[in-house]
């Protein structure tokens, strides 16, 4: 029994969470449904989803790592320009899997069939966000969700 429980814990621990955002341009272009279909068909499971509009303060905090970059002000304006959907996703290797589905930051360099290739317009307006590492995924998921929001 104890062995089975340990096995179960190991299996559960292999699951990883990541934060996905369907950015304002993709929502405005009515690509939300198409992006959610890509998520569902990929096998990533949606633990929680919410529509909201970021305040400038929230956008500055969420992207604080980029605050010294030349594009920071433009990024905050873009991310607050309309509603977004935030999603907590879970699977084995969720962080890498979601970033692979999104494609490269610059849609011009993103792989054929990736979300940014399909729906991104430019390096700035690139349709989606994904956490880039386990530490950032934890912080970003917690930025929008609490544990009791997650439904399996
Ligand atoms: P990613 O979203 O792929 O993790 P970054 O973390 O480097 O990429 O950048 C965050 C977001 O800032 C990008 O998704 C994009 O919207 C915007 N961005 C990144 N680099 C630039 C740039 N050079 N000019 C304008 N906007 C940018
Ligand atoms: Mg990033």
mmCIF file of C-alpha atoms and ligand atoms in Angstrom:
data_model
loop_
_atom_site.group_PDB
_atom_site.id
_atom_site.type_symbol
_atom_site.label_atom_id
_atom_site.label_comp_id
_atom_site.label_asym_id
_atom_site.label_seq_id
_atom_site.Cartn_x
_atom_site.Cartn_y
_atom_site.Cartn_z
ATOM 1 C CA UNK A 1 0.000 0.000 0.000
ATOM 2 C CA UNK A 2 2.732 2.446 1.045
ATOM 3 C CA UNK A 3 4.607 1.474 -2.074
ATOM 4 C CA UNK A 4 1.552 2.198 -4.204
ATOM 5 C CA UNK A 5 1.108 5.599 -2.574
ATOM 6 C CA UNK A 6 4.755 6.456 -3.216
ATOM 7 C CA UNK A 7 4.360 5.382 -6.821
ATOM 8 C CA UNK A 8 1.271 7.583 -7.120
ATOM 9 C CA UNK A 9 3.126 10.556 -5.638
ATOM 10 C CA UNK A 10 5.989 10.111 -8.069
ATOM 11 C CA UNK A 11 3.551 9.978 -10.972
ATOM 12 C CA UNK A 12 1.695 13.057 -9.724
ATOM 13 C CA UNK A 13 4.933 14.957 -9.195
ATOM 14 C CA UNK A 14 5.931 14.429 -12.808
ATOM 15 C CA UNK A 15 3.113 16.750 -13.800
ATOM 16 C CA UNK A 16 4.152 20.312 -14.354
ATOM 17 C CA UNK A 17 2.107 23.498 -14.488
ATOM 18 C CA UNK A 18 2.555 26.501 -16.698
ATOM 19 C CA UNK A 19 0.804 29.786 -17.311
ATOM 20 C CA UNK A 20 -0.599 30.514 -20.763
ATOM 21 C CA UNK A 21 -2.003 33.864 -21.845
ATOM 22 C CA UNK A 22 -4.100 34.478 -24.935
ATOM 23 C CA UNK A 23 -2.964 38.057 -25.520
ATOM 24 C CA UNK A 24 -5.194 41.046 -26.454
ATOM 25 C CA UNK A 25 -4.517 40.864 -30.210
ATOM 26 C CA UNK A 26 -5.531 37.184 -30.387
ATOM 27 C CA UNK A 27 -8.684 37.817 -28.337
ATOM 28 C CA UNK A 28 -9.618 40.829 -30.507
ATOM 29 C CA UNK A 29 -9.029 38.753 -33.657
ATOM 30 C CA UNK A 30 -11.392 36.058 -32.311
ATOM 31 C CA UNK A 31 -8.665 33.433 -32.222
ATOM 32 C CA UNK A 32 -9.402 32.387 -28.619
ATOM 33 C CA UNK A 33 -11.377 29.289 -29.626
ATOM 34 C CA UNK A 34 -8.776 28.183 -32.154
ATOM 35 C CA UNK A 35 -5.983 28.521 -29.575
ATOM 36 C CA UNK A 36 -7.975 26.591 -26.952
ATOM 37 C CA UNK A 37 -8.553 23.838 -29.533
ATOM 38 C CA UNK A 38 -4.789 23.585 -30.057
ATOM 39 C CA UNK A 39 -4.350 23.280 -26.279
ATOM 40 C CA UNK A 40 -7.035 20.602 -25.950
ATOM 41 C CA UNK A 41 -5.770 18.566 -28.885
ATOM 42 C CA UNK A 42 -2.203 18.689 -27.547
ATOM 43 C CA UNK A 43 -3.115 16.792 -24.392
ATOM 44 C CA UNK A 44 -2.306 19.694 -22.048
ATOM 45 C CA UNK A 45 -5.093 19.909 -19.506
ATOM 46 C CA UNK A 46 -6.719 23.183 -18.527
ATOM 47 C CA UNK A 47 -6.763 23.415 -14.711
ATOM 48 C CA UNK A 48 -8.307 26.886 -14.702
ATOM 49 C CA UNK A 49 -9.181 29.656 -17.139
ATOM 50 C CA UNK A 50 -10.236 33.269 -16.649
ATOM 51 C CA UNK A 51 -10.942 36.323 -18.804
ATOM 52 C CA UNK A 52 -9.705 39.644 -17.472
ATOM 53 C CA UNK A 53 -8.174 42.948 -18.450
ATOM 54 C CA UNK A 54 -4.798 43.751 -16.903
ATOM 55 C CA UNK A 55 -4.285 47.100 -15.239
ATOM 56 C CA UNK A 56 -1.055 48.919 -16.112
ATOM 57 C CA UNK A 57 0.199 48.159 -12.606
ATOM 58 C CA UNK A 58 -0.478 44.424 -13.035
ATOM 59 C CA UNK A 59 1.177 44.373 -16.484
ATOM 60 C CA UNK A 60 4.263 46.171 -15.129
ATOM 61 C CA UNK A 61 4.466 43.687 -12.265
ATOM 62 C CA UNK A 62 3.890 40.626 -14.452
ATOM 63 C CA UNK A 63 6.618 41.698 -16.905
ATOM 64 C CA UNK A 64 8.943 43.234 -14.272
ATOM 65 C CA UNK A 65 11.829 41.102 -15.584
ATOM 66 C CA UNK A 66 11.737 43.234 -18.768
ATOM 67 C CA UNK A 67 11.466 46.642 -17.062
ATOM 68 C CA UNK A 68 14.834 47.878 -18.331
ATOM 69 C CA UNK A 69 14.150 46.850 -21.916
ATOM 70 C CA UNK A 70 13.416 49.422 -24.631
ATOM 71 C CA UNK A 71 10.126 47.692 -25.470
ATOM 72 C CA UNK A 72 8.777 47.662 -21.886
ATOM 73 C CA UNK A 73 6.374 50.619 -22.215
ATOM 74 C CA UNK A 74 5.056 49.271 -25.525
ATOM 75 C CA UNK A 75 4.601 45.835 -23.943
ATOM 76 C CA UNK A 76 2.575 47.273 -21.042
ATOM 77 C CA UNK A 77 0.397 49.310 -23.451
ATOM 78 C CA UNK A 78 -0.180 46.218 -25.591
ATOM 79 C CA UNK A 79 -0.979 43.897 -22.682
ATOM 80 C CA UNK A 80 -3.498 46.364 -21.241
ATOM 81 C CA UNK A 81 -5.099 47.199 -24.607
ATOM 82 C CA UNK A 82 -7.958 44.718 -24.226
ATOM 83 C CA UNK A 83 -9.151 41.582 -22.497
ATOM 84 C CA UNK A 84 -6.957 38.508 -22.216
ATOM 85 C CA UNK A 85 -7.516 34.906 -21.178
ATOM 86 C CA UNK A 86 -5.169 33.416 -18.608
ATOM 87 C CA UNK A 87 -4.956 29.643 -18.313
ATOM 88 C CA UNK A 88 -3.225 27.321 -15.874
ATOM 89 C CA UNK A 89 -2.128 24.290 -17.901
ATOM 90 C CA UNK A 90 -0.863 20.967 -16.628
ATOM 91 C CA UNK A 91 0.892 17.944 -18.139
ATOM 92 C CA UNK A 92 4.245 16.242 -18.116
ATOM 93 C CA UNK A 93 6.712 18.835 -19.419
ATOM 94 C CA UNK A 94 3.924 21.435 -19.667
ATOM 95 C CA UNK A 95 6.328 24.401 -19.846
ATOM 96 C CA UNK A 96 8.288 23.116 -22.843
ATOM 97 C CA UNK A 97 5.218 21.642 -24.508
ATOM 98 C CA UNK A 98 3.290 24.912 -24.358
ATOM 99 C CA UNK A 99 6.280 26.939 -25.577
ATOM 100 C CA UNK A 100 6.695 24.511 -28.491
ATOM 101 C CA UNK A 101 3.019 24.926 -29.420
ATOM 102 C CA UNK A 102 3.417 28.735 -29.295
ATOM 103 C CA UNK A 103 6.584 28.845 -31.407
ATOM 104 C CA UNK A 104 9.391 31.426 -31.326
ATOM 105 C CA UNK A 105 8.794 34.876 -29.790
ATOM 106 C CA UNK A 106 8.993 36.460 -33.242
ATOM 107 C CA UNK A 107 6.154 35.091 -35.427
ATOM 108 C CA UNK A 108 8.401 35.517 -38.479
ATOM 109 C CA UNK A 109 10.758 32.921 -36.963
ATOM 110 C CA UNK A 110 8.090 30.643 -35.480
ATOM 111 C CA UNK A 111 7.617 27.109 -36.812
ATOM 112 C CA UNK A 112 4.911 26.370 -39.363
ATOM 113 C CA UNK A 113 1.628 25.563 -37.614
ATOM 114 C CA UNK A 114 2.657 27.141 -34.296
ATOM 115 C CA UNK A 115 0.302 29.605 -32.596
ATOM 116 C CA UNK A 116 2.581 32.586 -33.120
ATOM 117 C CA UNK A 117 3.113 31.675 -36.774
ATOM 118 C CA UNK A 118 -0.631 31.238 -37.314
ATOM 119 C CA UNK A 119 -1.960 34.160 -35.267
ATOM 120 C CA UNK A 120 0.931 36.487 -34.307
ATOM 121 C CA UNK A 121 1.432 39.720 -36.237
ATOM 122 C CA UNK A 122 4.872 40.896 -35.116
ATOM 123 C CA UNK A 123 7.554 40.509 -32.467
ATOM 124 C CA UNK A 124 5.452 42.729 -30.178
ATOM 125 C CA UNK A 125 1.983 41.435 -31.077
ATOM 126 C CA UNK A 126 2.577 37.729 -30.892
ATOM 127 C CA UNK A 127 -0.772 36.312 -29.695
ATOM 128 C CA UNK A 128 0.320 34.279 -26.671
ATOM 129 C CA UNK A 129 2.469 34.001 -23.581
ATOM 130 C CA UNK A 130 4.020 31.006 -21.859
ATOM 131 C CA UNK A 131 6.162 30.676 -18.753
ATOM 132 C CA UNK A 132 9.803 29.919 -19.527
ATOM 133 C CA UNK A 133 11.014 27.861 -16.526
ATOM 134 C CA UNK A 134 9.679 26.051 -13.431
ATOM 135 C CA UNK A 135 10.439 28.997 -11.096
ATOM 136 C CA UNK A 136 8.727 31.570 -13.321
ATOM 137 C CA UNK A 137 5.809 29.206 -13.983
ATOM 138 C CA UNK A 138 5.151 28.976 -10.229
ATOM 139 C CA UNK A 139 5.178 32.738 -9.784
ATOM 140 C CA UNK A 140 3.099 33.381 -12.918
ATOM 141 C CA UNK A 141 0.435 30.757 -12.151
ATOM 142 C CA UNK A 142 0.139 32.169 -8.606
ATOM 143 C CA UNK A 143 -0.148 35.690 -10.064
ATOM 144 C CA UNK A 144 -3.641 34.785 -11.371
ATOM 145 C CA UNK A 145 -4.807 31.642 -9.575
ATOM 146 C CA UNK A 146 -5.039 30.035 -6.177
ATOM 147 C CA UNK A 147 -4.901 26.308 -5.529
ATOM 148 C CA UNK A 148 -8.680 26.048 -5.005
ATOM 149 C CA UNK A 149 -9.277 27.363 -8.567
ATOM 150 C CA UNK A 150 -7.872 24.189 -10.084
ATOM 151 C CA UNK A 151 -10.381 21.613 -11.299
ATOM 152 C CA UNK A 152 -9.382 18.253 -12.750
HETATM 153 P P1 LIG B 1 8.507 35.263 -24.752
HETATM 154 O O1 LIG B 1 7.109 35.845 -24.698
HETATM 155 O O2 LIG B 1 8.691 34.378 -25.954
HETATM 156 O O3 LIG B 1 8.925 34.598 -23.466
HETATM 157 P P2 LIG B 1 10.161 37.532 -23.985
HETATM 158 O O4 LIG B 1 9.973 37.083 -22.573
HETATM 159 O O5 LIG B 1 11.553 37.792 -24.457
HETATM 160 O O6 LIG B 1 9.493 36.492 -25.015
HETATM 161 O O7 LIG B 1 9.338 38.879 -24.220
HETATM 162 C C1 LIG B 1 8.074 39.085 -23.632
HETATM 163 C C2 LIG B 1 7.155 39.725 -24.650
HETATM 164 O O8 LIG B 1 7.620 41.043 -24.952
HETATM 165 C C3 LIG B 1 7.122 39.027 -26.026
HETATM 166 O O9 LIG B 1 6.248 37.914 -26.059
HETATM 167 C C4 LIG B 1 6.667 40.153 -26.930
HETATM 168 O O10 LIG B 1 5.255 40.393 -26.820
HETATM 169 C C5 LIG B 1 7.412 41.338 -26.324
HETATM 170 N N1 LIG B 1 8.729 41.553 -26.938
HETATM 171 C C6 LIG B 1 9.834 40.799 -26.788
HETATM 172 N N2 LIG B 1 10.885 41.280 -27.447
HETATM 173 C C7 LIG B 1 10.429 42.414 -28.054
HETATM 174 C C8 LIG B 1 11.040 43.404 -28.892
HETATM 175 N N3 LIG B 1 12.335 43.327 -29.222
HETATM 176 N N4 LIG B 1 10.259 44.418 -29.313
HETATM 177 C C9 LIG B 1 8.968 44.514 -28.968
HETATM 178 N N5 LIG B 1 8.325 43.628 -28.176
HETATM 179 C C10 LIG B 1 9.046 42.585 -27.725
HETATM 180 MG MG1 LIG B 2 9.249 35.405 -21.585
#
